[in-house]
CSV table of C-alpha atoms in Angstrom, one decimal:
chain,number,residue,atom,x,y,z
A,1223,ALA,CA,-11.7,2.5,-12.9
A,1224,GLN,CA,-7.9,3.5,-12.2
A,1225,THR,CA,-5.4,1.0,-13.0
A,1226,VAL,CA,-1.7,0.9,-12.4
A,1227,THR,CA,0.8,-1.3,-14.5
A,1228,GLN,CA,4.4,-2.2,-13.5
A,1229,SER,CA,5.6,-4.1,-16.4
A,1230,GLN,CA,9.0,-5.1,-15.1
A,1231,PRO,CA,8.3,-8.2,-12.5
A,1232,GLU,CA,12.3,-8.1,-11.8
A,1233,MET,CA,15.0,-5.6,-12.1
A,1234,SER,CA,18.9,-5.9,-11.1
A,1235,VAL,CA,21.3,-3.2,-10.5
A,1236,GLN,CA,24.8,-3.2,-9.4
A,1237,GLU,CA,25.7,-1.3,-6.3
A,1238,ALA,CA,26.4,2.3,-6.7
A,1239,GLU,CA,24.9,2.4,-9.9
A,1240,THR,CA,21.5,3.9,-11.1
A,1241,VAL,CA,18.2,2.0,-11.9
A,1242,THR,CA,14.8,3.1,-13.2
A,1243,LEU,CA,11.6,1.3,-12.4
A,1244,SER,CA,8.7,2.0,-14.7
A,1245,CYS,CA,5.0,2.6,-13.7
A,1246,THR,CA,1.9,3.6,-16.0
A,1247,TYR,CA,-1.5,4.3,-14.9
A,1248,ASP,CA,-4.8,5.0,-16.1
A,1249,THR,CA,-7.3,7.5,-15.0
A,1250,SER,CA,-9.7,10.3,-16.2
A,1251,GLU,CA,-9.0,12.6,-13.4
A,1252,SER,CA,-7.1,15.8,-13.8
A,1253,ASP,CA,-5.8,16.2,-10.2
A,1254,TYR,CA,-4.6,13.0,-8.3
A,1255,TYR,CA,-1.5,11.6,-6.1
A,1256,LEU,CA,0.8,9.0,-7.0
A,1257,PHE,CA,3.1,7.1,-4.6
A,1258,TRP,CA,6.1,4.7,-4.5
A,1259,TYR,CA,6.3,2.2,-1.8
A,1260,LYS,CA,8.9,-0.2,-0.8
A,1261,GLN,CA,8.5,-3.5,0.7
A,1262,PRO,CA,11.8,-5.2,2.2
A,1263,PRO,CA,11.6,-8.8,3.2
A,1264,SER,CA,10.2,-7.7,6.6
A,1265,ARG,CA,7.0,-6.9,4.5
A,1266,GLN,CA,6.8,-3.6,5.9
A,1267,MET,CA,5.2,-1.1,3.5
A,1268,ILE,CA,7.5,2.1,3.6
A,1269,LEU,CA,6.8,5.2,1.6
A,1270,VAL,CA,9.6,6.2,-0.6
A,1271,ILE,CA,8.1,9.3,-2.5
A,1272,ARG,CA,4.9,10.9,-3.7
A,1273,GLN,CA,4.0,13.3,-6.6
A,1274,GLU,CA,1.1,15.5,-6.9
A,1275,ALA,CA,-0.2,15.6,-10.4
A,1276,TYR,CA,-0.8,19.4,-10.7
A,1277,LYS,CA,2.7,19.9,-9.8
A,1278,GLN,CA,5.1,19.9,-13.0
A,1279,GLN,CA,8.2,19.6,-10.9
A,1280,ASN,CA,9.5,16.0,-10.2
A,1281,ALA,CA,9.5,15.0,-6.6
A,1282,THR,CA,12.9,14.1,-5.0
A,1283,GLU,CA,13.8,12.4,-1.8
A,1284,ASN,CA,17.7,12.1,-1.4
A,1285,ARG,CA,18.7,9.4,-3.9
A,1286,PHE,CA,15.2,8.8,-5.1
A,1287,SER,CA,13.4,10.7,-7.8
A,1288,VAL,CA,10.6,10.3,-10.2
A,1289,ASN,CA,10.2,11.3,-13.8
A,1290,PHE,CA,6.5,12.1,-14.0
A,1291,GLN,CA,5.0,12.5,-17.5
A,1292,LYS,CA,1.4,13.5,-17.0
A,1293,ALA,CA,0.3,13.3,-20.6
A,1294,ALA,CA,1.8,10.0,-21.1
A,1295,LYS,CA,0.5,8.7,-17.6
A,1296,SER,CA,3.9,7.5,-16.5
A,1297,PHE,CA,5.5,7.5,-13.2
A,1298,SER,CA,8.9,6.0,-13.0
A,1299,LEU,CA,11.3,5.9,-10.1
A,1300,LYS,CA,14.9,6.4,-10.4
A,1301,ILE,CA,17.3,5.3,-7.7
A,1302,SER,CA,20.7,6.8,-7.7
A,1303,ASP,CA,23.9,5.3,-6.2
A,1304,SER,CA,22.1,2.1,-5.5
A,1305,GLN,CA,22.8,0.6,-2.0
A,1306,LEU,CA,22.4,-3.2,-0.7
A,1307,GLY,CA,19.5,-1.9,1.4
A,1308,ASP,CA,17.5,-0.8,-1.6
A,1309,ALA,CA,16.9,-4.5,-2.4
A,1310,ALA,CA,13.0,-5.0,-2.0
A,1311,MET,CA,10.0,-5.0,-3.8
A,1312,TYR,CA,8.9,-1.7,-5.1
A,1313,PHE,CA,5.1,-0.8,-5.7
A,1314,CYS,CA,3.7,1.9,-7.8
A,1315,ALA,CA,0.3,3.3,-6.4
A,1316,TYR,CA,-2.4,5.9,-7.5
A,1317,ARG,CA,-4.6,7.5,-4.7
A,1318,THR,CA,-8.4,7.5,-5.2
A,1319,PRO,CA,-10.5,9.0,-2.7
A,1320,VAL,CA,-11.1,5.9,-0.5
A,1321,ALA,CA,-8.1,3.6,-1.5
A,1322,LEU,CA,-4.7,3.1,-2.6
A,1323,VAL,CA,-4.7,1.0,-6.1
A,1324,PHE,CA,-1.3,-0.7,-6.5
A,1325,GLY,CA,0.6,-2.2,-9.4
A,1326,LYS,CA,1.8,-5.6,-9.0
A,1327,GLY,CA,5.3,-4.7,-8.1
A,1328,THR,CA,9.0,-4.8,-9.2
A,1329,LYS,CA,11.5,-6.9,-7.3
A,1330,LEU,CA,14.7,-5.1,-7.2
A,1331,THR,CA,18.1,-7.0,-6.6
A,1332,VAL,CA,21.0,-5.1,-5.9
A,1333,ASN,CA,24.4,-7.1,-6.6
A,1334,PRO,CA,27.5,-6.1,-4.8
B,434,ASN,CA,3.9,7.2,18.5
B,435,ALA,CA,3.6,3.6,17.9
B,436,GLY,CA,2.0,4.4,14.5
B,437,VAL,CA,-0.2,1.7,13.0
B,438,THR,CA,0.0,-1.6,15.1
B,439,GLN,CA,-1.4,-5.3,14.1
B,440,THR,CA,-1.9,-8.3,16.1
B,441,PRO,CA,-1.3,-11.1,15.8
B,442,LYS,CA,1.9,-11.2,13.3
B,443,PHE,CA,1.2,-14.8,12.2
B,444,GLN,CA,-2.1,-17.1,12.5
B,445,VAL,CA,-2.9,-20.5,11.6
B,446,LEU,CA,-6.7,-21.3,11.1
B,447,LYS,CA,-8.7,-24.3,10.2
B,448,THR,CA,-11.3,-24.0,7.4
B,449,GLY,CA,-14.5,-22.7,9.0
B,450,GLN,CA,-13.0,-21.1,12.1
B,451,SER,CA,-13.5,-17.4,12.7
B,452,MET,CA,-11.0,-15.0,14.0
B,453,THR,CA,-10.6,-11.3,14.4
B,454,LEU,CA,-7.3,-9.3,13.2
B,455,GLN,CA,-6.7,-6.3,15.2
B,456,CYS,CA,-5.4,-3.0,14.1
B,457,ALA,CA,-4.7,0.0,16.0
B,458,GLN,CA,-3.5,3.4,15.4
B,459,ASP,CA,-2.4,6.2,17.9
B,460,MET,CA,-2.1,9.2,15.3
B,461,ASN,CA,-5.6,10.2,15.7
B,462,HIS,CA,-6.3,9.3,11.9
B,463,GLU,CA,-9.8,9.5,10.7
B,464,TYR,CA,-9.3,7.2,7.5
B,465,MET,CA,-8.6,3.5,8.2
B,466,SER,CA,-8.4,0.6,5.8
B,467,TRP,CA,-7.5,-3.1,5.5
B,468,TYR,CA,-5.8,-4.5,2.3
B,469,ARG,CA,-4.6,-8.0,1.5
B,470,GLN,CA,-1.6,-9.1,-0.4
B,471,ASP,CA,-1.5,-12.4,-2.5
B,472,PRO,CA,1.8,-13.6,-4.2
B,473,GLY,CA,2.5,-11.6,-7.5
B,474,MET,CA,-0.2,-9.2,-6.9
B,475,GLY,CA,0.0,-5.8,-5.4
B,476,LEU,CA,-2.3,-4.8,-2.3
B,477,ARG,CA,-6.1,-4.9,-2.7
B,478,LEU,CA,-8.6,-3.0,-0.7
B,479,ILE,CA,-10.9,-5.2,1.6
B,480,HIS,CA,-12.8,-2.6,3.7
B,481,TYR,CA,-12.1,1.1,4.9
B,482,SER,CA,-13.4,3.5,7.2
B,483,VAL,CA,-13.7,7.3,7.0
B,484,GLY,CA,-14.2,7.9,10.5
B,485,ALA,CA,-15.9,6.3,13.6
B,486,GLY,CA,-19.1,4.5,12.9
B,487,ILE,CA,-18.5,4.7,9.1
B,488,THR,CA,-17.4,1.7,6.9
B,489,ASP,CA,-17.6,0.6,3.6
B,490,GLN,CA,-16.7,-2.0,1.1
B,491,GLY,CA,-13.5,-2.2,-1.1
B,492,GLU,CA,-12.5,-4.3,-3.8
B,493,VAL,CA,-12.7,-7.7,-2.3
B,494,PRO,CA,-15.0,-7.6,0.8
B,495,ASN,CA,-16.5,-11.1,0.7
B,496,GLY,CA,-15.9,-13.2,3.7
B,497,TYR,CA,-14.8,-10.2,5.8
B,498,ASN,CA,-16.5,-7.9,8.2
B,499,VAL,CA,-15.4,-4.6,9.9
B,500,SER,CA,-16.7,-2.1,12.4
B,501,ARG,CA,-15.3,1.1,13.7
B,502,SER,CA,-16.5,2.0,17.2
B,503,THR,CA,-13.3,4.2,18.1
B,504,THR,CA,-11.2,6.2,16.2
B,505,GLU,CA,-8.4,4.2,17.2
B,506,ASP,CA,-9.3,0.6,16.4
B,507,PHE,CA,-10.4,-1.1,13.1
B,508,PRO,CA,-10.6,-4.9,13.7
B,509,LEU,CA,-11.1,-7.1,10.6
B,510,ARG,CA,-13.4,-10.3,11.3
B,511,LEU,CA,-13.2,-13.5,9.3
B,512,LEU,CA,-16.6,-15.0,9.6
B,513,SER,CA,-15.9,-18.7,8.5
B,514,ALA,CA,-12.2,-18.9,7.1
B,515,ALA,CA,-11.4,-20.6,3.7
B,516,PRO,CA,-8.2,-21.4,2.3
B,517,SER,CA,-8.6,-18.6,-0.2
B,518,GLN,CA,-8.3,-16.2,2.6
B,519,THR,CA,-4.6,-17.3,3.1
B,520,SER,CA,-2.7,-14.0,2.7
B,521,VAL,CA,-0.9,-11.3,4.2
B,522,TYR,CA,-3.2,-8.5,5.7
B,523,PHE,CA,-2.2,-5.0,6.1
B,524,CYS,CA,-4.0,-2.1,7.9
B,525,ALA,CA,-3.5,1.2,6.9
B,526,SER,CA,-4.4,4.8,8.2
B,527,SER,CA,-4.3,8.6,7.1
B,528,TYR,CA,-5.4,11.6,8.6
B,529,SER,CA,-8.3,11.8,6.5
B,530,TRP,CA,-9.7,10.3,3.2
B,531,GLN,CA,-8.5,13.3,1.0
B,532,SER,CA,-6.4,12.0,-2.0
B,533,GLN,CA,-3.3,13.9,-0.9
B,534,GLU,CA,-3.1,12.3,2.7
B,535,THR,CA,-0.3,9.6,2.9
B,536,GLN,CA,-1.3,6.4,4.0
B,537,TYR,CA,0.9,4.5,6.7
B,538,PHE,CA,0.7,0.8,7.0
B,539,GLY,CA,1.1,-1.6,10.0
B,540,PRO,CA,3.5,-4.5,9.9
B,541,GLY,CA,1.1,-7.1,8.5
B,542,THR,CA,-0.6,-10.3,9.5
B,543,ARG,CA,0.2,-13.5,7.9
B,544,LEU,CA,-2.6,-15.8,8.0
B,545,LEU,CA,-2.7,-19.4,6.7
B,546,VAL,CA,-6.0,-21.3,6.4
B,547,LEU,CA,-5.7,-25.1,6.2
């Protein structure tokens, strides 16, 4: 069964600085999709970025980018120029044919 | 598009009561699912549906029932509420069950069972 591990329960960053959130996963599949979701205090789950495993190029969405290391089964999220609005829970997820398998999340605090 | 909507936003139940959490989407998505989120945990799949008339169990299905009579709606029924079902419930949908499809989430329903 696929598992997703986020080893950092909490992280903090200064406004305008860069922070990296870690995620590792376990799978025997060769082609799959990975996602990062943001959950602010409103509890809404918001898609941040997604990565297709067969693409070697790391996905980027504005200030958000990933470092995808397929052999190491690692999928970290880098947030550049952090803003106060980035404060939230961040969940890494692996997409199976019928579900998203989530990690336990990392709480990100942004200090002014 | 309203996207994925859920009602109610918050509900308090007594142990043994039954209720239905409503979920609807207006994006003509085939795939719909229910997750629960407990403190310190990621979301866990309760039930899912790959199309009208087709449902199946996820990781934590006990105590919950679903049906899918239309493409738009996917209600979640609690048959006899227990305190262990206190949680935040999310409905999600995607165009199909294919792995590359992004799932879109509703705003969640917070349920408290006393």
